[in-house]
PDB file of C-alpha atoms in Angstrom:
ATOM      1  CA  GLY A  38      46.041  16.542-113.956  1.00 78.00           C
ATOM      2  CA  SER A  39      43.313  16.909-111.317  1.00 85.00           C
ATOM      3  CA  THR A  40      39.944  18.332-112.316  1.00 94.00           C
ATOM      4  CA  VAL A  41      38.458  21.156-110.243  1.00 96.00           C
ATOM      5  CA  SER A  42      34.732  21.906-110.338  1.00 97.00           C
ATOM      6  CA  LEU A  43      32.934  25.060-109.257  1.00 97.00           C
ATOM      7  CA  VAL A  44      29.216  24.488-108.673  1.00 97.00           C
ATOM      8  CA  ILE A  45      27.024  27.599-108.875  1.00 97.00           C
ATOM      9  CA  THR A  46      23.435  27.664-107.662  1.00 97.00           C
ATOM     10  CA  LEU A  47      21.271  30.521-108.947  1.00 97.00           C
ATOM     11  CA  SER A  48      17.919  32.125-108.252  1.00 96.00           C
ATOM     12  CA  GLU A  49      16.722  31.317-111.768  1.00 97.00           C
ATOM     13  CA  PRO A  50      18.038  29.775-114.997  1.00 96.00           C
ATOM     14  CA  ILE A  51      20.711  31.906-116.688  1.00 97.00           C
ATOM     15  CA  GLN A  52      22.728  32.065-119.876  1.00 97.00           C
ATOM     16  CA  LEU A  53      26.068  30.224-119.755  1.00 96.00           C
ATOM     17  CA  PRO A  54      28.294  32.308-117.495  1.00 97.00           C
ATOM     18  CA  THR A  55      31.961  33.064-118.066  1.00 97.00           C
ATOM     19  CA  VAL A  56      33.973  31.455-115.279  1.00 97.00           C
ATOM     20  CA  THR A  57      37.690  31.742-114.574  1.00 97.00           C
ATOM     21  CA  LEU A  58      39.578  29.122-112.540  1.00 96.00           C
ATOM     22  CA  VAL A  59      43.300  29.404-111.636  1.00 93.00           C
ATOM     23  CA  GLY A  60      43.490  32.434-113.905  1.00 93.00           C
ATOM     24  CA  ARG A  61      42.210  30.559-116.952  1.00 95.00           C
ATOM     25  CA  THR A  62      38.815  30.297-118.592  1.00 96.00           C
ATOM     26  CA  ALA A  63      37.046  27.138-117.462  1.00 96.00           C
ATOM     27  CA  ASP A  64      37.428  24.180-119.828  1.00 96.00           C
ATOM     28  CA  GLU A  65      33.693  23.536-119.684  1.00 97.00           C
ATOM     29  CA  VAL A  66      30.601  25.230-118.255  1.00 97.00           C
ATOM     30  CA  THR A  67      27.225  23.519-118.186  1.00 97.00           C
ATOM     31  CA  CYS A  68      23.909  24.637-116.735  1.00 97.00           C
ATOM     32  CA  VAL A  69      20.902  22.534-115.785  1.00 97.00           C
ATOM     33  CA  ASP A  70      17.949  24.596-114.600  1.00 97.00           C
ATOM     34  CA  THR A  71      19.360  26.764-111.767  1.00 97.00           C
ATOM     35  CA  VAL A  72      22.674  24.947-111.283  1.00 97.00           C
ATOM     36  CA  CYS A  73      25.776  25.644-113.361  1.00 97.00           C
ATOM     37  CA  THR A  74      29.036  23.728-113.121  1.00 98.00           C
ATOM     38  CA  ALA A  75      32.407  24.985-114.339  1.00 97.00           C
ATOM     39  CA  THR A  76      35.354  22.592-114.588  1.00 97.00           C
ATOM     40  CA  ILE A  77      39.026  22.883-115.420  1.00 96.00           C
ATOM     41  CA  THR A  78      41.912  20.419-115.575  1.00 95.00           C
ATOM     42  CA  LEU A  79      44.958  21.639-113.693  1.00 91.00           C
ATOM     43  CA  THR A  80      48.304  21.744-115.476  1.00 89.00           C
ATOM     44  CA  SER A  81      51.949  22.081-114.426  1.00 82.00           C
ATOM     45  CA  GLY A  82      51.821  25.792-115.219  1.00 87.00           C
ATOM     46  CA  ASP A  83      49.139  26.561-112.636  1.00 88.00           C
ATOM     47  CA  ALA A  84      50.314  28.351-109.493  1.00 86.00           C
ATOM     48  CA  PRO A  85      50.278  26.370-106.228  1.00 84.00           C
ATOM     49  CA  GLY A  86      47.996  27.321-103.351  1.00 87.00           C
ATOM     50  CA  ASP A  87      44.252  27.960-103.101  1.00 90.00           C
ATOM     51  CA  VAL A  88      42.543  27.729-106.482  1.00 94.00           C
ATOM     52  CA  ASN A  89      41.225  31.180-107.386  1.00 95.00           C
ATOM     53  CA  TRP A  90      37.906  31.517-109.178  1.00 97.00           C
ATOM     54  CA  GLU A  91      35.771  34.278-110.618  1.00 97.00           C
ATOM     55  CA  ILE A  92      32.262  34.357-112.082  1.00 97.00           C
ATOM     56  CA  ASP A  93      31.727  37.252-114.458  1.00 97.00           C
ATOM     57  CA  ALA A  94      28.478  39.199-114.518  1.00 97.00           C
ATOM     58  CA  ILE A  95      25.557  36.857-115.228  1.00 97.00           C
ATOM     59  CA  ALA A  96      22.424  37.302-117.322  1.00 97.00           C
ATOM     60  CA  ASP A  97      19.095  35.508-117.153  1.00 96.00           C
ATOM     61  CA  LEU A  98      17.249  34.195-120.164  1.00 96.00           C
ATOM     62  CA  ALA A  99      15.509  37.557-120.603  1.00 97.00           C
ATOM     63  CA  GLY A 100      18.810  39.442-120.624  1.00 96.00           C
ATOM     64  CA  ASN A 101      18.616  40.888-117.112  1.00 96.00           C
ATOM     65  CA  VAL A 102      22.156  41.283-115.775  1.00 97.00           C
ATOM     66  CA  GLY A 103      23.209  40.241-112.281  1.00 96.00           C
ATOM     67  CA  SER A 104      26.483  40.613-110.395  1.00 96.00           C
ATOM     68  CA  GLY A 105      29.187  37.995-110.497  1.00 96.00           C
ATOM     69  CA  LYS A 106      31.269  36.723-107.611  1.00 96.00           C
ATOM     70  CA  ASN A 107      34.910  35.828-106.934  1.00 95.00           C
ATOM     71  CA  LYS A 108      36.958  33.976-104.360  1.00 95.00           C
ATOM     72  CA  ALA A 109      38.774  36.994-102.940  1.00 92.00           C
ATOM     73  CA  ALA A 110      35.722  39.136-102.255  1.00 93.00           C
ATOM     74  CA  ASP A 111      32.974  36.580-101.737  1.00 94.00           C
ATOM     75  CA  GLY A 112      34.335  33.083-101.194  1.00 93.00           C
ATOM     76  CA  THR A 113      32.140  30.013-101.432  1.00 95.00           C
ATOM     77  CA  THR A 114      28.847  29.811 -99.553  1.00 95.00           C
ATOM     78  CA  ASP A 115      29.815  26.515 -97.899  1.00 95.00           C
ATOM     79  CA  ASP A 116      33.452  27.452 -97.123  1.00 94.00           C
ATOM     80  CA  THR A 117      34.826  24.838 -99.522  1.00 94.00           C
ATOM     81  CA  ALA A 118      38.191  25.401-101.169  1.00 93.00           C
ATOM     82  CA  VAL A 119      40.760  23.508-103.200  1.00 92.00           C
ATOM     83  CA  ASP A 120      44.484  23.698-102.537  1.00 87.00           C
ATOM     84  CA  LEU A 121      46.736  23.029-105.528  1.00 87.00           C
ATOM     85  CA  ASP A 122      49.735  21.087-104.252  1.00 82.00           C
ATOM     86  CA  THR A 123      52.657  21.072-106.692  1.00 80.00           C
ATOM     87  CA  THR A 124      55.253  19.580-104.332  1.00 83.00           C
ATOM     88  CA  ALA A 125      56.627  16.355-105.790  1.00 87.00           C
ATOM     89  CA  LEU A 126      56.045  13.291-103.629  1.00 94.00           C
ATOM     90  CA  MET A 127      59.439  11.851-102.681  1.00 96.00           C
ATOM     91  CA  LEU A 128      61.679  10.897 -99.781  1.00 97.00           C
ATOM     92  CA  THR A 129      64.199  13.662 -99.229  1.00 97.00           C
ATOM     93  CA  SER A 130      66.203  11.882 -96.527  1.00 98.00           C
ATOM     94  CA  VAL A 131      66.814   8.169 -95.972  1.00 98.00           C
ATOM     95  CA  SER A 132      69.381   6.907 -93.453  1.00 98.00           C
ATOM     96  CA  LEU A 133      70.256   3.410 -92.164  1.00 98.00           C
ATOM     97  CA  VAL A 134      72.386   3.081 -89.018  1.00 98.00           C
ATOM     98  CA  SER A 135      73.155   0.710 -86.164  1.00 98.00           C
ATOM     99  CA  ASN A 136      73.658   1.505 -82.484  1.00 98.00           C
ATOM    100  CA  ASN A 137      76.763  -0.730 -82.442  1.00 97.00           C
ATOM    101  CA  ASP A 138      79.261   0.879 -80.036  1.00 95.00           C
ATOM    102  CA  VAL A 139      82.178   0.420 -82.453  1.00 94.00           C
ATOM    103  CA  SER A 140      80.710   1.121 -85.901  1.00 95.00           C
ATOM    104  CA  SER A 141      77.316   2.479 -86.936  1.00 97.00           C
ATOM    105  CA  SER A 142      77.684   0.564 -90.209  1.00 97.00           C
ATOM    106  CA  HIS A 143      77.908  -2.857 -88.507  1.00 97.00           C
ATOM    107  CA  ALA A 144      75.450  -4.721 -86.324  1.00 97.00           C
ATOM    108  CA  LYS A 145      76.023  -7.796 -84.176  1.00 96.00           C
ATOM    109  CA  THR A 146      73.441  -9.824 -82.262  1.00 96.00           C
ATOM    110  CA  SER A 147      71.184  -7.592 -80.126  1.00 96.00           C
ATOM    111  CA  ASP A 148      72.315  -4.368 -81.828  1.00 97.00           C
ATOM    112  CA  VAL A 149      69.422  -2.192 -83.009  1.00 97.00           C
ATOM    113  CA  VAL A 150      69.253  -1.126 -86.657  1.00 98.00           C
ATOM    114  CA  THR A 151      67.198   1.982 -87.477  1.00 98.00           C
ATOM    115  CA  LEU A 152      65.936   3.300 -90.805  1.00 98.00           C
ATOM    116  CA  SER A 153      64.893   6.974 -90.675  1.00 98.00           C
ATOM    117  CA  ILE A 154      63.052   8.710 -93.517  1.00 98.00           C
ATOM    118  CA  THR A 155      61.785  12.199 -94.256  1.00 98.00           C
ATOM    119  CA  ALA A 156      59.187  12.889 -96.948  1.00 97.00           C
ATOM    120  CA  SER A 157      58.802  16.026 -99.051  1.00 96.00           C
ATOM    121  CA  LYS A 158      55.165  16.369 -97.954  1.00 94.00           C
ATOM    122  CA  PRO A 159      52.757  14.679 -95.500  1.00 95.00           C
ATOM    123  CA  ILE A 160      52.303  10.967 -96.202  1.00 97.00           C
ATOM    124  CA  ASN A 161      50.381   8.026 -94.831  1.00 97.00           C
ATOM    125  CA  VAL A 162      52.247   5.583 -92.590  1.00 96.00           C
ATOM    126  CA  PRO A 163      54.780   3.982 -94.956  1.00 97.00           C
ATOM    127  CA  THR A 164      55.449   0.271 -95.383  1.00 95.00           C
ATOM    128  CA  ILE A 165      59.070  -0.433 -94.460  1.00 96.00           C
ATOM    129  CA  VAL A 166      60.540  -3.889 -95.092  1.00 96.00           C
ATOM    130  CA  PHE A 167      63.997  -5.071 -93.990  1.00 97.00           C
ATOM    131  CA  THR A 168      65.653  -7.983 -95.802  1.00 97.00           C
ATOM    132  CA  ASP A 169      68.866  -9.680 -94.684  1.00 96.00           C
ATOM    133  CA  ALA A 170      71.671 -10.824 -96.984  1.00 96.00           C
ATOM    134  CA  GLY A 171      70.084 -14.266 -97.262  1.00 95.00           C
ATOM    135  CA  GLY A 172      66.873 -12.809 -98.675  1.00 95.00           C
ATOM    136  CA  ASN A 173      64.944 -13.314 -95.446  1.00 94.00           C
ATOM    137  CA  VAL A 174      62.403 -10.638 -94.546  1.00 94.00           C
ATOM    138  CA  VAL A 175      62.588  -9.444 -90.960  1.00 93.00           C
ATOM    139  CA  ASP A 176      59.200 -10.202 -89.406  1.00 82.00           C
ATOM    140  CA  ALA A 177      57.392  -6.869 -89.217  1.00 70.00           C
ATOM    141  CA  GLY A 178      54.758  -8.267 -86.892  1.00 71.00           C
ATOM    142  CA  SER A 179      57.003  -9.166 -84.004  1.00 82.00           C
ATOM    143  CA  ARG A 180      60.447  -7.627 -84.457  1.00 91.00           C
ATOM    144  CA  VAL A 181      60.113  -4.303 -86.260  1.00 95.00           C
ATOM    145  CA  THR A 182      59.042  -1.243 -84.273  1.00 94.00           C
ATOM    146  CA  ALA A 183      57.807   1.772 -86.241  1.00 93.00           C
ATOM    147  CA  SER A 184      57.250   5.390 -85.270  1.00 95.00           C
ATOM    148  CA  GLY A 185      55.397   8.235 -86.962  1.00 96.00           C
ATOM    149  CA  SER A 186      51.750   8.995 -87.678  1.00 96.00           C
ATOM    150  CA  ALA A 187      49.726   9.473 -90.841  1.00 97.00           C
ATOM    151  CA  GLY A 188      49.960  13.072 -91.978  1.00 96.00           C
ATOM    152  CA  GLY A 189      53.562  13.440 -90.817  1.00 97.00           C
ATOM    153  CA  THR A 190      56.775  13.754 -92.794  1.00 97.00           C
ATOM    154  CA  SER A 191      59.222  11.929 -90.495  1.00 98.00           C
ATOM    155  CA  PHE A 192      59.108   8.191 -89.827  1.00 98.00           C
ATOM    156  CA  SER A 193      61.449   5.475 -88.580  1.00 97.00           C
ATOM    157  CA  ALA A 194      61.532   1.719 -88.144  1.00 97.00           C
ATOM    158  CA  ASN A 195      63.982  -0.406 -86.178  1.00 97.00           C
ATOM    159  CA  PHE A 196      64.681  -3.976 -85.123  1.00 97.00           C
ATOM    160  CA  ALA A 197      67.185  -5.850 -82.984  1.00 97.00           C
ATOM    161  CA  VAL A 198      69.529  -8.199 -84.838  1.00 96.00           C
ATOM    162  CA  ALA A 199      69.033 -11.867 -83.916  1.00 95.00           C
ATOM    163  CA  ASN A 200      71.274 -14.915 -84.276  1.00 91.00           C
ATOM    164  CA  GLY A 201      69.157 -16.236 -87.127  1.00 90.00           C
ATOM    165  CA  ASP A 202      69.713 -13.177 -89.330  1.00 94.00           C
ATOM    166  CA  SER A 203      72.026 -13.833 -92.277  1.00 95.00           C
ATOM    167  CA  ASP A 204      75.373 -12.066 -92.201  1.00 95.00           C
ATOM    168  CA  GLY A 205      75.997  -9.456 -94.881  1.00 96.00           C
ATOM    169  CA  ALA A 206      74.592  -6.190 -96.166  1.00 97.00           C
ATOM    170  CA  LEU A 207      71.089  -5.358 -94.915  1.00 98.00           C
ATOM    171  CA  SER A 208      68.629  -4.097 -97.537  1.00 98.00           C
ATOM    172  CA  PHE A 209      65.268  -2.374 -97.197  1.00 97.00           C
ATOM    173  CA  SER A 210      62.337  -0.994 -99.152  1.00 97.00           C
ATOM    174  CA  VAL A 211      59.941   1.862 -98.423  1.00 97.00           C
ATOM    175  CA  ASP A 212      56.494   2.212-100.029  1.00 97.00           C
ATOM    176  CA  TYR A 213      54.483   5.348 -99.322  1.00 97.00           C
ATOM    177  CA  THR A 214      51.478   7.387-100.479  1.00 96.00           C
ATOM    178  CA  ASP A 215      50.381  11.010-100.337  1.00 94.00           C
ATOM    179  CA  TYR A 216      48.374  11.783 -97.198  1.00 93.00           C
ATOM    180  CA  VAL A 217      45.971  14.118 -99.022  1.00 86.00           C
ATOM    181  CA  ASN A 218      45.567  11.885-102.071  1.00 84.00           C
ATOM    182  CA  SER A 219      46.225   8.197-101.429  1.00 86.00           C
ATOM    183  CA  ASP A 220      46.104   7.530-105.170  1.00 85.00           C
ATOM    184  CA  ASN A 221      49.336   9.518-105.455  1.00 89.00           C
ATOM    185  CA  VAL A 222      51.854   6.717-104.898  1.00 94.00           C
ATOM    186  CA  GLY A 223      55.528   7.490-104.359  1.00 95.00           C
ATOM    187  CA  SER A 224      58.276   5.543-106.099  1.00 95.00           C
ATOM    188  CA  ARG A 225      59.591   2.665-103.994  1.00 97.00           C
ATOM    189  CA  VAL A 226      62.829   3.597-102.237  1.00 98.00           C
ATOM    190  CA  SER A 227      65.588   1.091-101.466  1.00 97.00           C
ATOM    191  CA  ASP A 228      68.635   3.371-101.273  1.00 98.00           C
ATOM    192  CA  VAL A 229      69.853   5.801 -98.630  1.00 98.00           C
ATOM    193  CA  THR A 230      70.508   9.465 -99.352  1.00 98.00           C
ATOM    194  CA  ASP A 231      73.512   9.928 -97.066  1.00 97.00           C
ATOM    195  CA  GLY A 232      75.827   7.013 -97.853  1.00 97.00           C
ATOM    196  CA  THR A 233      74.979   5.065 -94.699  1.00 98.00           C
ATOM    197  CA  SER A 234      74.675   1.271 -94.622  1.00 98.00           C
ATOM    198  CA  VAL A 235      74.566  -1.603 -92.185  1.00 98.00           C
ATOM    199  CA  THR A 236      76.272  -4.977 -92.452  1.00 97.00           C
ATOM    200  CA  ILE A 237      75.018  -7.699 -90.133  1.00 97.00           C
ATOM    201  CA  ASP A 238      77.788  -9.750 -88.491  1.00 95.00           C
ATOM    202  CA  THR A 239      76.672 -12.238 -85.865  1.00 93.00           C
ATOM    203  CA  VAL A 240      79.620 -14.687 -86.112  1.00 88.00           C
ATOM    204  CA  PRO A 241      82.634 -14.113 -83.798  1.00 88.00           C
ATOM    205  CA  PRO A 242      85.998 -14.008 -85.591  1.00 90.00           C
ATOM    206  CA  THR A 243      88.403 -16.911 -85.302  1.00 92.00           C
ATOM    207  CA  ILE A 244      92.179 -17.236 -85.640  1.00 94.00           C
ATOM    208  CA  THR A 245      92.854 -19.613 -88.504  1.00 95.00           C
ATOM    209  CA  ASN A 246      96.652 -19.538 -88.578  1.00 95.00           C
ATOM    210  CA  VAL A 247      99.540 -18.230 -86.456  1.00 95.00           C
ATOM    211  CA  SER A 248     103.233 -18.163 -87.356  1.00 94.00           C
ATOM    212  CA  ILE A 249     106.285 -16.573 -85.683  1.00 94.00           C
ATOM    213  CA  ALA A 250     109.701 -15.689 -87.094  1.00 94.00           C
ATOM    214  CA  SER A 251     112.670 -13.426 -86.442  1.00 94.00           C
ATOM    215  CA  ASN A 252     114.625 -11.258 -88.834  1.00 94.00           C
ATOM    216  CA  ALA A 253     117.822 -13.207 -88.110  1.00 90.00           C
ATOM    217  CA  ALA A 254     119.553 -15.249 -90.813  1.00 88.00           C
ATOM    218  CA  ASP A 255     117.857 -18.218 -89.221  1.00 91.00           C
ATOM    219  CA  PRO A 256     114.258 -17.065 -88.708  1.00 91.00           C
ATOM    220  CA  THR A 257     113.782 -19.712 -86.015  1.00 92.00           C
ATOM    221  CA  THR A 258     116.387 -18.065 -83.738  1.00 92.00           C
ATOM    222  CA  ALA A 259     116.790 -14.569 -82.328  1.00 91.00           C
ATOM    223  CA  VAL A 260     119.364 -12.581 -80.367  1.00 90.00           C
ATOM    224  CA  HIS A 261     119.109  -9.309 -78.497  1.00 90.00           C
ATOM    225  CA  GLY A 262     118.264  -6.658 -81.089  1.00 89.00           C
ATOM    226  CA  SER A 263     116.442  -9.062 -83.356  1.00 92.00           C
ATOM    227  CA  THR A 264     112.898  -8.306 -84.436  1.00 94.00           C
ATOM    228  CA  VAL A 265     110.365 -11.039 -83.885  1.00 95.00           C
ATOM    229  CA  SER A 266     107.125 -11.016 -85.862  1.00 94.00           C
ATOM    230  CA  LEU A 267     103.935 -12.917 -85.135  1.00 94.00           C
ATOM    231  CA  VAL A 268     101.686 -13.262 -88.196  1.00 95.00           C
ATOM    232  CA  ILE A 269      98.038 -13.933 -87.460  1.00 95.00           C
ATOM    233  CA  THR A 270      95.521 -15.013 -90.113  1.00 93.00           C
ATOM    234  CA  LEU A 271      91.844 -14.531 -89.261  1.00 92.00           C
ATOM    235  CA  SER A 272      88.446 -15.573 -90.527  1.00 89.00           C
ATOM    236  CA  GLU A 273      87.436 -11.929 -91.088  1.00 87.00           C
ATOM    237  CA  PRO A 274      88.786  -8.390 -90.593  1.00 89.00           C
ATOM    238  CA  ILE A 275      89.057  -7.411 -86.919  1.00 88.00           C
ATOM    239  CA  GLN A 276      89.921  -4.455 -84.732  1.00 89.00           C
ATOM    240  CA  LEU A 277      93.587  -4.213 -83.708  1.00 93.00           C
ATOM    241  CA  PRO A 278      94.216  -7.108 -81.303  1.00 93.00           C
ATOM    242  CA  THR A 279      96.304  -6.980 -78.128  1.00 93.00           C
ATOM    243  CA  VAL A 280      99.343  -9.238 -78.585  1.00 94.00           C
ATOM    244  CA  THR A 281     101.976 -10.141 -76.003  1.00 93.00           C
ATOM    245  CA  LEU A 282     105.463 -11.306 -77.030  1.00 93.00           C
ATOM    246  CA  VAL A 283     108.143 -12.389 -74.509  1.00 91.00           C
ATOM    247  CA  GLY A 284     105.880 -11.136 -71.767  1.00 91.00           C
ATOM    248  CA  ARG A 285     105.562  -7.640 -73.223  1.00 93.00           C
ATOM    249  CA  THR A 286     102.850  -5.949 -75.228  1.00 92.00           C
TER     250      THR A 286
END
């Protein structure tokens, strides 16, 4: 969709020249006095890379013929060039993990959560926003640390979980733009590409109910060989606890 222009300065006014850009005849050629301009609108069928150009033999208003020029043999006089970039702007890798020593998908107070992204092409520094399960945005000004520089493809942002963060699934959004053309805006990303996730959990578990029984006819009594069971009800799922019965693990 971009328009490429080739500006040609001549020694004298000429007839309209035939100009080829990206292997196609220019959409429009205009001449004013000794300056001619050829333009073409790029399409999806044009090959990526440096835009090739060629000016056929030229003729002045009296019919005298002069030599043309082309990119391969002559190049531009001011070393300008246009690179046709056909790589789609997108995030190819998005991952959200915690440094929790038990589970990278959970984060307790003081654990650090990191979002890492990789773009398909160089981008400007992206805007990354974390939002907790309560809809509260993590303050980017004081808590979120970002890494990566404009023109790069890899960036990350992280923050340490605080007591005030709402428990539950952490969400995020990433907004980004093309480094070469800031008007080329990527689609907002709010999903990972690798199945990772982080759930914030800052509240310690509690035991809400405990009961004990044996497998004897009377569950309140037991003899040697009986099996005694302790049933523990908790406020949330936990790791396997250490339980001692009759002085033994």
